[in-house]
Amino acid sequence: NNKFSVLVAVGDGWESINNSTYPRYRCYEMIGSNLDNLELSKKPILPQQENLYRLGRPRFMRDNFGNEIIIATGGERSGDYRPYIFEKKNGKWILSNSNFPVLPGDYKSFTKQVSYPSHVKSNDRDIFFFNGDNMGEKGCFFILKNNSENLNI
């Protein structure tokens, strides 16, 4: 269809949480016929829950069944920082009932944060890279799934 689509996070202010200032941002889409004329959507494309002060780093993928999915990292005022999964239904993005396979609190290296997941498909395998606590201070991790396995997303 000769269109380019780029997912971006756009800052829209600052929020003070526990005497520290954090950026607020939301996910938008830029669309155009070439990379020189991309236009930013007028509204965020992903619905954002009230408890999230930011939602960004959107990553597009297709699951093993061809469904369109966006995984974005969201921050709660409580300090919880995790991936949220969105599915496209009837042309609109909705928050999925599915969870990322690893969430904060599952292991000691990511008690409060699982952040910035990225997806790579290689040799019939899905690889998800992500950071642990303090934006990766305790390390970066990955999940490896064969195509024959359900991704749980």
GROMACS .gro file of C-alpha atoms in nm:
model
  153
    1ASN     CA    1   0.000   0.000   0.000
    2ASN     CA    2   0.308   0.226  -0.029
    3LYS     CA    3   0.280   0.365   0.325
    4PHE     CA    4   0.536   0.392   0.598
    5SER     CA    5   0.428   0.363   0.959
    6VAL     CA    6   0.655   0.446   1.253
    7LEU     CA    7   0.561   0.400   1.619
    8VAL     CA    8   0.693   0.672   1.850
    9ALA     CA    9   0.661   0.791   2.209
   10VAL     CA   10   0.595   1.163   2.250
   11GLY     CA   11   0.652   1.348   2.576
   12ASP     CA   12   0.367   1.559   2.704
   13GLY     CA   13   0.491   1.698   3.034
   14TRP     CA   14   0.643   1.611   3.367
   15GLU     CA   15   0.510   1.451   3.682
   16SER     CA   16   0.644   1.469   4.036
   17ILE     CA   17   0.639   1.132   4.214
   18ASN     CA   18   0.794   1.094   4.561
   19ASN     CA   19   0.986   1.422   4.522
   20SER     CA   20   1.142   1.316   4.189
   21THR     CA   21   1.042   1.445   3.847
   22TYR     CA   22   0.963   1.197   3.569
   23PRO     CA   23   0.863   1.253   3.205
   24ARG     CA   24   0.511   1.168   3.091
   25TYR     CA   25   0.469   1.027   2.742
   26ARG     CA   26   0.226   0.840   2.520
   27CYS     CA   27   0.246   0.629   2.202
   28TYR     CA   28   0.166   0.779   1.862
   29GLU     CA   29   0.198   0.667   1.502
   30MET     CA   30   0.363   0.855   1.218
   31ILE     CA   31   0.231   0.770   0.869
   32GLY     CA   32   0.337   0.882   0.522
   33SER     CA   33   0.405   0.775   0.166
   34ASN     CA   34   0.780   0.815   0.227
   35LEU     CA   35   1.008   0.892   0.517
   36ASP     CA   36   1.026   1.261   0.426
   37ASN     CA   37   0.656   1.330   0.477
   38LEU     CA   38   0.554   1.139   0.790
   39GLU     CA   39   0.266   1.293   0.985
   40LEU     CA   40   0.206   1.237   1.355
   41SER     CA   41  -0.135   1.101   1.455
   42LYS     CA   42  -0.353   1.360   1.628
   43LYS     CA   43  -0.423   1.131   1.926
   44PRO     CA   44  -0.225   0.853   2.096
   45ILE     CA   45  -0.287   0.517   1.927
   46LEU     CA   46  -0.265   0.308   2.246
   47PRO     CA   47  -0.521   0.340   2.524
   48GLN     CA   48  -0.350   0.435   2.848
   49GLN     CA   49  -0.481   0.332   3.189
   50GLU     CA   50  -0.517   0.608   3.450
   51ASN     CA   51  -0.257   0.446   3.680
   52LEU     CA   52   0.012   0.480   3.409
   53TYR     CA   53   0.190   0.815   3.395
   54ARG     CA   54   0.386   0.707   3.089
   55LEU     CA   55   0.369   0.451   2.812
   56GLY     CA   56   0.646   0.434   2.554
   57ARG     CA   57   0.901   0.240   2.353
   58PRO     CA   58   0.631   0.076   2.138
   59ARG     CA   59   0.742  -0.234   1.944
   60PHE     CA   60   0.529  -0.391   1.670
   61MET     CA   61   0.522  -0.764   1.597
   62ARG     CA   62   0.299  -1.039   1.466
   63ASP     CA   63   0.235  -1.349   1.669
   64ASN     CA   64   0.251  -1.703   1.526
   65PHE     CA   65  -0.110  -1.668   1.407
   66GLY     CA   66  -0.053  -1.340   1.216
   67ASN     CA   67  -0.222  -1.118   1.476
   68GLU     CA   68  -0.081  -0.766   1.509
   69ILE     CA   69   0.062  -0.684   1.851
   70ILE     CA   70   0.234  -0.384   2.009
   71ILE     CA   71   0.438  -0.424   2.326
   72ALA     CA   72   0.506  -0.096   2.510
   73THR     CA   73   0.667  -0.024   2.848
   74GLY     CA   74   0.453   0.155   3.102
   75GLY     CA   75   0.539   0.317   3.433
   76GLU     CA   76   0.305   0.331   3.732
   77ARG     CA   77   0.331   0.590   4.004
   78SER     CA   78   0.401   0.304   4.250
   79GLY     CA   79   0.733   0.241   4.073
   80ASP     CA   80   0.617  -0.070   3.887
   81TYR     CA   81   0.758  -0.060   3.533
   82ARG     CA   82   0.651  -0.334   3.292
   83PRO     CA   83   0.555  -0.427   2.937
   84TYR     CA   84   0.193  -0.395   2.833
   85ILE     CA   85   0.056  -0.588   2.537
   86PHE     CA   86  -0.192  -0.438   2.291
   87GLU     CA   87  -0.386  -0.623   2.021
   88LYS     CA   88  -0.549  -0.481   1.711
   89LYS     CA   89  -0.922  -0.554   1.706
   90ASN     CA   90  -1.156  -0.410   1.443
   91GLY     CA   91  -0.890  -0.156   1.339
   92LYS     CA   92  -0.828  -0.024   1.695
   93TRP     CA   93  -0.557  -0.104   1.947
   94ILE     CA   94  -0.686  -0.243   2.277
   95LEU     CA   95  -0.509  -0.353   2.594
   96SER     CA   96  -0.473  -0.731   2.585
   97ASN     CA   97  -0.568  -0.963   2.868
   98SER     CA   98  -0.234  -1.135   2.809
   99ASN     CA   99   0.076  -1.056   3.012
  100PHE     CA  100   0.439  -1.045   2.904
  101PRO     CA  101   0.590  -1.387   3.000
  102VAL     CA  102   0.800  -1.226   3.277
  103LEU     CA  103   0.671  -0.956   3.512
  104PRO     CA  104   0.817  -0.752   3.799
  105GLY     CA  105   0.850  -0.966   4.110
  106ASP     CA  106   0.903  -1.293   3.923
  107TYR     CA  107   1.280  -1.305   3.989
  108LYS     CA  108   1.530  -1.120   4.209
  109SER     CA  109   1.692  -0.935   3.917
  110PHE     CA  110   1.365  -0.764   3.826
  111THR     CA  111   1.166  -0.706   4.142
  112LYS     CA  112   1.009  -0.377   4.026
  113GLN     CA  113   1.101  -0.345   3.659
  114VAL     CA  114   1.082  -0.543   3.338
  115SER     CA  115   1.145  -0.282   3.073
  116TYR     CA  116   1.201  -0.206   2.707
  117PRO     CA  117   1.127  -0.543   2.547
  118SER     CA  118   1.237  -0.593   2.188
  119HIS     CA  119   1.144  -0.883   1.962
  120VAL     CA  120   1.359  -1.060   1.703
  121LYS     CA  121   1.253  -1.354   1.489
  122SER     CA  122   1.537  -1.587   1.383
  123ASN     CA  123   1.535  -1.942   1.244
  124ASP     CA  124   1.175  -2.012   1.350
  125ARG     CA  125   1.240  -1.879   1.697
  126ASP     CA  126   1.110  -1.573   1.876
  127ILE     CA  127   1.360  -1.395   2.098
  128PHE     CA  128   1.250  -1.124   2.343
  129PHE     CA  129   1.520  -0.907   2.500
  130PHE     CA  130   1.440  -0.692   2.804
  131ASN     CA  131   1.602  -0.503   3.093
  132GLY     CA  132   1.572  -0.577   3.464
  133ASP     CA  133   1.562  -0.340   3.763
  134ASN     CA  134   1.690   0.017   3.734
  135MET     CA  135   1.669   0.013   3.354
  136GLY     CA  136   1.902  -0.285   3.326
  137GLU     CA  137   2.143  -0.216   3.612
  138LYS     CA  138   2.117  -0.583   3.714
  139GLY     CA  139   2.141  -0.701   3.357
  140CYS     CA  140   1.963  -0.762   3.032
  141PHE     CA  141   1.771  -1.083   2.979
  142PHE     CA  142   1.607  -1.276   2.700
  143ILE     CA  143   1.331  -1.530   2.645
  144LEU     CA  144   1.366  -1.781   2.363
  145LYS     CA  145   1.058  -1.952   2.217
  146ASN     CA  146   1.031  -2.195   1.928
  147ASN     CA  147   0.760  -2.124   1.672
  148SER     CA  148   0.581  -2.440   1.775
  149GLU     CA  149   0.536  -2.300   2.128
  150ASN     CA  150   0.262  -2.058   2.229
  151LEU     CA  151   0.410  -1.717   2.302
  152ASN     CA  152   0.147  -1.644   2.568
  153ILE     CA  153   0.081  -1.306   2.413
   0.00000   0.00000   0.00000
